[in-house]
PDB file of C-alpha atoms in Angstrom:
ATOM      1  CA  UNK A   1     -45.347  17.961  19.057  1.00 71.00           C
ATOM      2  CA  UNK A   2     -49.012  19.297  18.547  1.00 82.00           C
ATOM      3  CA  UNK A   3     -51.407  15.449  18.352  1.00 84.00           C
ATOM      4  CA  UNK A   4     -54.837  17.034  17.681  1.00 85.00           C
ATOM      5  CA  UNK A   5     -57.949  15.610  16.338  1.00 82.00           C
ATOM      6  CA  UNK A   6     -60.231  17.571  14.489  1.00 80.00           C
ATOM      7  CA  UNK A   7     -63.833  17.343  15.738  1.00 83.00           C
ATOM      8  CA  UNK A   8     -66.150  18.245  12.266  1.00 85.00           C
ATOM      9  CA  UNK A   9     -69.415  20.268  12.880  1.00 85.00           C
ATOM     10  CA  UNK A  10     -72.047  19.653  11.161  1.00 81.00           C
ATOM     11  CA  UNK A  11     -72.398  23.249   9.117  1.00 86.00           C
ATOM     12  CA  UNK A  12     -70.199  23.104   6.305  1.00 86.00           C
ATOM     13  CA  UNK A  13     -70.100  19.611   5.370  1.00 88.00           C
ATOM     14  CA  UNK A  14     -69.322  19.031   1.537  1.00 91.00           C
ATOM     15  CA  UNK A  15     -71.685  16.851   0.453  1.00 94.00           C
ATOM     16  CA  UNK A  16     -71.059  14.677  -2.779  1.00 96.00           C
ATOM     17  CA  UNK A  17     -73.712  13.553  -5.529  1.00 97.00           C
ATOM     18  CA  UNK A  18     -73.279   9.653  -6.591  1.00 97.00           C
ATOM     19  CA  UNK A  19     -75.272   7.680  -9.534  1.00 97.00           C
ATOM     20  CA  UNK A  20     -75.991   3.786  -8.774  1.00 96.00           C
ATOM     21  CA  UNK A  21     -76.877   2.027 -12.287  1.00 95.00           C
ATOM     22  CA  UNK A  22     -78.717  -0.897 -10.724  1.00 94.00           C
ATOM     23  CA  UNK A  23     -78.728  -3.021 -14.072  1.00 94.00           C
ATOM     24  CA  UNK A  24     -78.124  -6.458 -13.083  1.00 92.00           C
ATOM     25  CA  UNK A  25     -76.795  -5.304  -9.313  1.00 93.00           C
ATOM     26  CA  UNK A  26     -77.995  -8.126  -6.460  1.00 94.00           C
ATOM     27  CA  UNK A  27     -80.494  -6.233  -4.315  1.00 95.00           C
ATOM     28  CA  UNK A  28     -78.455  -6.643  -0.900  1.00 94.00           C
ATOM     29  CA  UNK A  29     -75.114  -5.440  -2.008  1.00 94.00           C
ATOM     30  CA  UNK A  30     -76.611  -2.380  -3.792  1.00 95.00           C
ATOM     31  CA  UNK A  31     -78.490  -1.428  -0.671  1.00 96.00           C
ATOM     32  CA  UNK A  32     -75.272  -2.060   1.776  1.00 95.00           C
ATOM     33  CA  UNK A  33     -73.373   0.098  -0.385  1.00 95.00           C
ATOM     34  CA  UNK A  34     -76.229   2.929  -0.515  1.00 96.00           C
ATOM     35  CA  UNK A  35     -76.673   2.757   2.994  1.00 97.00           C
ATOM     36  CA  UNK A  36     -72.648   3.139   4.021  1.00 96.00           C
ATOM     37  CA  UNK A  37     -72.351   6.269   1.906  1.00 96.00           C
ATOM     38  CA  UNK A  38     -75.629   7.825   3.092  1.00 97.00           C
ATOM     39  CA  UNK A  39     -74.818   7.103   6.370  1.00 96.00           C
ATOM     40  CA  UNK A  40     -71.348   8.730   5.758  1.00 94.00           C
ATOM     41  CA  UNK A  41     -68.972   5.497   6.716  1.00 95.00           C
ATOM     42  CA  UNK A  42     -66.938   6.522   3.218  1.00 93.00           C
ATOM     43  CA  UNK A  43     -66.206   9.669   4.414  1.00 91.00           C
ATOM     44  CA  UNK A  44     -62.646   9.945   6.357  1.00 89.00           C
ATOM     45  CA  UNK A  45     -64.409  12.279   8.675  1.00 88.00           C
ATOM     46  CA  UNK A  46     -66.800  10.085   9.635  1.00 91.00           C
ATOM     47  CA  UNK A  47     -68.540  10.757  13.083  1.00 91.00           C
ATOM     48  CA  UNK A  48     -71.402   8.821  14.312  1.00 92.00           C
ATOM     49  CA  UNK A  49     -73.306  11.416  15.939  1.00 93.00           C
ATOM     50  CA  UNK A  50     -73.229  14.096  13.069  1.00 93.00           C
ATOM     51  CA  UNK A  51     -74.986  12.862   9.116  1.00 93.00           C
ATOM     52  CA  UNK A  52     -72.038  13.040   6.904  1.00 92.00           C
ATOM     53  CA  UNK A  53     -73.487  11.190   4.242  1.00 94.00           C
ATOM     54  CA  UNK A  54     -73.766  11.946   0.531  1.00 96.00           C
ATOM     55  CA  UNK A  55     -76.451  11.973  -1.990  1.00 97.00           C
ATOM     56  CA  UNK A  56     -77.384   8.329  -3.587  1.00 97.00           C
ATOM     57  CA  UNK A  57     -79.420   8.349  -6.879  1.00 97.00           C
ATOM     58  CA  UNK A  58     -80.488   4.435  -8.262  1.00 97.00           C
ATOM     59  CA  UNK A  59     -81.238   4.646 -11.906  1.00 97.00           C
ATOM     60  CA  UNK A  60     -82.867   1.259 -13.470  1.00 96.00           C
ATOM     61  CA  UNK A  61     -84.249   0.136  -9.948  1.00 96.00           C
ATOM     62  CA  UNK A  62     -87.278  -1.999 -11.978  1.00 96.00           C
ATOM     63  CA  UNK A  63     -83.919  -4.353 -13.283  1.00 95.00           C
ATOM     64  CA  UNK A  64     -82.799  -5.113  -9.797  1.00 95.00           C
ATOM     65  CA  UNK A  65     -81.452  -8.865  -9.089  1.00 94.00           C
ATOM     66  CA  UNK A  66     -82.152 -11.024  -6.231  1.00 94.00           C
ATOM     67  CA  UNK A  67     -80.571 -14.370  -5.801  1.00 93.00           C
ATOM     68  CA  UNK A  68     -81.607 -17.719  -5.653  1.00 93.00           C
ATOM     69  CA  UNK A  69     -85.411 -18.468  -5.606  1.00 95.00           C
ATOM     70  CA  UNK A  70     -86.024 -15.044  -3.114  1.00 94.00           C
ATOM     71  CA  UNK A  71     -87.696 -13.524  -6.580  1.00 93.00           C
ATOM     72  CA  UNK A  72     -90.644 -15.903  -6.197  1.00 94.00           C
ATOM     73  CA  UNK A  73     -90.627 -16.364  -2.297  1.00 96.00           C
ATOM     74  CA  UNK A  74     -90.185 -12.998  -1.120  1.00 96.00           C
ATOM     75  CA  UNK A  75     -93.495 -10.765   0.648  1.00 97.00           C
ATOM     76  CA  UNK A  76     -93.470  -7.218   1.132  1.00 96.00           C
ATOM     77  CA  UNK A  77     -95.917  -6.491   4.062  1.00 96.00           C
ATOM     78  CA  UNK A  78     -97.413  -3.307   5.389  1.00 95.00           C
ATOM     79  CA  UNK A  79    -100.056  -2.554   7.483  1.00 97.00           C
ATOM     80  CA  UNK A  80    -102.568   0.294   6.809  1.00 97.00           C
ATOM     81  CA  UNK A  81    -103.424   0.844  10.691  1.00 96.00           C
ATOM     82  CA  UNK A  82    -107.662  -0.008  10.178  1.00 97.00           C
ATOM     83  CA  UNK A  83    -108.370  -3.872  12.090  1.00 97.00           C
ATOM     84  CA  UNK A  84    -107.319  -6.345   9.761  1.00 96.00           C
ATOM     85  CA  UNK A  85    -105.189  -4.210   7.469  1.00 97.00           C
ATOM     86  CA  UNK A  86    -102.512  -6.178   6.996  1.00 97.00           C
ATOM     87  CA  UNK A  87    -101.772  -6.518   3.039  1.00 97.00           C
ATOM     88  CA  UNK A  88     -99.261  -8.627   1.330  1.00 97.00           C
ATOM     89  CA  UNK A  89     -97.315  -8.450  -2.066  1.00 97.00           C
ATOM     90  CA  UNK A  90     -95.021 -10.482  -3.891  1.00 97.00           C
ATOM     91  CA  UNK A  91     -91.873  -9.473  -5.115  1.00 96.00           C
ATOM     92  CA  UNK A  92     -92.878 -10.070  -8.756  1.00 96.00           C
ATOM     93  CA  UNK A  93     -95.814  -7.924  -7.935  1.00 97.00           C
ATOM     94  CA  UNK A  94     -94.040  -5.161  -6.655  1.00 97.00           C
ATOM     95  CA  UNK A  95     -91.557  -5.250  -8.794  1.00 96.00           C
ATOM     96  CA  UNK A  96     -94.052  -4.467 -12.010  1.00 96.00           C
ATOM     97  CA  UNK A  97     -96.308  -2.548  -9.807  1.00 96.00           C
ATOM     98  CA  UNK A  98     -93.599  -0.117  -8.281  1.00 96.00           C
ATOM     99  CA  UNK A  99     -90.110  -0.905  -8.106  1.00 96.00           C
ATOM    100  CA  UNK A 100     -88.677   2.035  -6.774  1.00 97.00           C
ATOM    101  CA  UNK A 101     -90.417   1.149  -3.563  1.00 97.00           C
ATOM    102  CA  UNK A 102     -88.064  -2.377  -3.202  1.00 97.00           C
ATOM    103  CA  UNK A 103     -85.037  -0.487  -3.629  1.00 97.00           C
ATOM    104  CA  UNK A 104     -86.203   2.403  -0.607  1.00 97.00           C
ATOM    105  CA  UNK A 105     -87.351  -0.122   1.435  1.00 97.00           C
ATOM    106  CA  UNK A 106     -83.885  -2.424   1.552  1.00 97.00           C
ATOM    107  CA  UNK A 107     -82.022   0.590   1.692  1.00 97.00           C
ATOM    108  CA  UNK A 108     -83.467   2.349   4.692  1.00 97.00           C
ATOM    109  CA  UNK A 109     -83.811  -0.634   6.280  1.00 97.00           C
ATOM    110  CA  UNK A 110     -80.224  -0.762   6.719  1.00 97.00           C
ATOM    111  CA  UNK A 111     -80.417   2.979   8.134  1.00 97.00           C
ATOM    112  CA  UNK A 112     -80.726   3.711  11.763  1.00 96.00           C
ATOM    113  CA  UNK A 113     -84.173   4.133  13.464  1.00 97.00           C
ATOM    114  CA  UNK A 114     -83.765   7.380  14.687  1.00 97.00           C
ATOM    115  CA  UNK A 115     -84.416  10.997  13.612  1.00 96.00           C
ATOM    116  CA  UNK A 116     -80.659  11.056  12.311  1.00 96.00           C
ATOM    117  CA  UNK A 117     -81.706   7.879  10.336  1.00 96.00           C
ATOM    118  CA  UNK A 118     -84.803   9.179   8.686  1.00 97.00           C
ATOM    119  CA  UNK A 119     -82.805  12.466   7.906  1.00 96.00           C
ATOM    120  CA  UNK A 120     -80.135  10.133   6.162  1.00 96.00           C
ATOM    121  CA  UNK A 121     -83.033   8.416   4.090  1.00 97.00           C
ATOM    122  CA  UNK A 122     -83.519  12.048   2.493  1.00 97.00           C
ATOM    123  CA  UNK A 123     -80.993  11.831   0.836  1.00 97.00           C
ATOM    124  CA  UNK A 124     -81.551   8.909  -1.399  1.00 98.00           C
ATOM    125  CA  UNK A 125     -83.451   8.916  -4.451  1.00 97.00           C
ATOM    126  CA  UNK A 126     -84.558   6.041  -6.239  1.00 97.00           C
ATOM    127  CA  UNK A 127     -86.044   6.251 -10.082  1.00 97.00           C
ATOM    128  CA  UNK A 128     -87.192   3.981 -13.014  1.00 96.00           C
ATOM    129  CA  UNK A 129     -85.379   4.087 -15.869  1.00 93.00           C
ATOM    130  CA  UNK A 130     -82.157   5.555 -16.776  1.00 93.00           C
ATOM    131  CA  UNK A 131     -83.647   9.173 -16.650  1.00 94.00           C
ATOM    132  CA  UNK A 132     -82.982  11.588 -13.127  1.00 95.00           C
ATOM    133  CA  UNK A 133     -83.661  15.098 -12.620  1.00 96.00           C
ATOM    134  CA  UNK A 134     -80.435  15.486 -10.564  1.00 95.00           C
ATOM    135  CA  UNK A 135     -78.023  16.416 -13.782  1.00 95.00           C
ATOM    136  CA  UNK A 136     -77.289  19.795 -12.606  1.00 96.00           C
ATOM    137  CA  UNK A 137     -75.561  18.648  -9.479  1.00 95.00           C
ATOM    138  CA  UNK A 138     -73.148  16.443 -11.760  1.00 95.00           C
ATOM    139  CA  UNK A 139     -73.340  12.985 -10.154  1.00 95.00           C
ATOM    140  CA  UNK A 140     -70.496  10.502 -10.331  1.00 95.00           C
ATOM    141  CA  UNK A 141     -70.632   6.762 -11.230  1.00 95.00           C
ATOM    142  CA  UNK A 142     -70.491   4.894  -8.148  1.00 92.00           C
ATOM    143  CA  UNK A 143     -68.870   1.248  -8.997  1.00 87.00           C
ATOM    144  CA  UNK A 144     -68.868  -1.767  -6.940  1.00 84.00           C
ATOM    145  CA  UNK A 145     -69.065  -5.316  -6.864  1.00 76.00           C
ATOM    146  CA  UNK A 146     -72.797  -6.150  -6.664  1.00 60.00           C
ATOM    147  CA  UNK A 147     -73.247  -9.223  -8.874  1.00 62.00           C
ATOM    148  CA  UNK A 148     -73.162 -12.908  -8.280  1.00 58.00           C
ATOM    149  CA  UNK A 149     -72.729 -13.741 -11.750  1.00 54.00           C
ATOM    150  CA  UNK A 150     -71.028 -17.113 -12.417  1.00 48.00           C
ATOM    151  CA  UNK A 151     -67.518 -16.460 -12.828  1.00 48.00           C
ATOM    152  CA  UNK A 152     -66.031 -18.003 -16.291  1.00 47.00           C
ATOM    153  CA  UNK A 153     -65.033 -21.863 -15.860  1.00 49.00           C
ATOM    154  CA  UNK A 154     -61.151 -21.434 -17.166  1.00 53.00           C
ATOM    155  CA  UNK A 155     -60.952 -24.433 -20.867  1.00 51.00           C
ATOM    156  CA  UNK A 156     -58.736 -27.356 -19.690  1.00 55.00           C
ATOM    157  CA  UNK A 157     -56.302 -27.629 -22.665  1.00 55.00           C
ATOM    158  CA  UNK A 158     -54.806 -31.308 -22.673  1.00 58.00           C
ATOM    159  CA  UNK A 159     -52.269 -32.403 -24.845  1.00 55.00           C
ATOM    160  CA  UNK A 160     -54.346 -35.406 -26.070  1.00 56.00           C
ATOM    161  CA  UNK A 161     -57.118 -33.696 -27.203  1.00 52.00           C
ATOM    162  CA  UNK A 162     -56.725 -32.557 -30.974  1.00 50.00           C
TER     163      UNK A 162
END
């Protein structure tokens, strides 16, 4: 009885190519999703120390979704390292302005801060509209359940009513 466990390396690592349609998708639970496949945590080879993760490319990030009243509440703030450089945009501002950036941000935020990190964040690619450059490497849909939609209220039928 031979109980081994394979250790992967990090040289030949098959990397897959996976589409996110962001259409309607709640900001969050696109980026959570994005994160756990660049990071690798899909893959049944998963090891912490070595970046298993596949490609992610969002299509449609300018129709992104966030929930309750975070659309007109939400600031985005950077700092551009002069003495009172510290600049502040809205959502709604951001959104029209340059909406690939909301979608990056949210995702590698949810990346590790380390070199392995950063190199994970490489692999994402984020673009407006349903157009990507990335055909030749044959991308599959990646589904999942990103939207709070209100789920259909089911028609009482009572034998009163005619």
């Amino acid at each position: 009885m031979n109980n081994t466990t394979t250790i992967p390396s990090g040289k030949n690592i098959q990397r897959k190519w996976f589409v996110i349609d962001a259409t309607g998708k709640t900001l969050g639970r696109l980026a959570t999703t994005a994160a756990s496949v660049l990071a690798g945590k899909t893959n049944p080879l998963y090891t912490p120390y070595i970046d298993m993760g596949d490609h992610i490319v969002v299509i449609n990030c300018e129709k992104i979704v966030l929930t309750g009243l975070k659309s007109s509440q939400k600031l985005y703030r950077r700092y551009t390292g002069f003495p009172g450089g510290l600049r502040e945009e809205s959502f709604v501002k951001l959104l029209a302005r340059r909406p690939e950036a909301i979608v990056e941000q949210a995702i590698k935020g949810m990346l590790p801060k380390s070199k392995m990190g950063r190199q994970m964040a490489t692999k994402l690619k984020v673009y407006k509209g349903s157009q990507h450059p990335h055909l030749a490497q044959q991308p599959v849909p990646l589904e999942f359940h990103a939207s709070n939609a209100p789920k259909a209220t089911p028609v009482k039928h009572n034998a009163l009513e005619g």
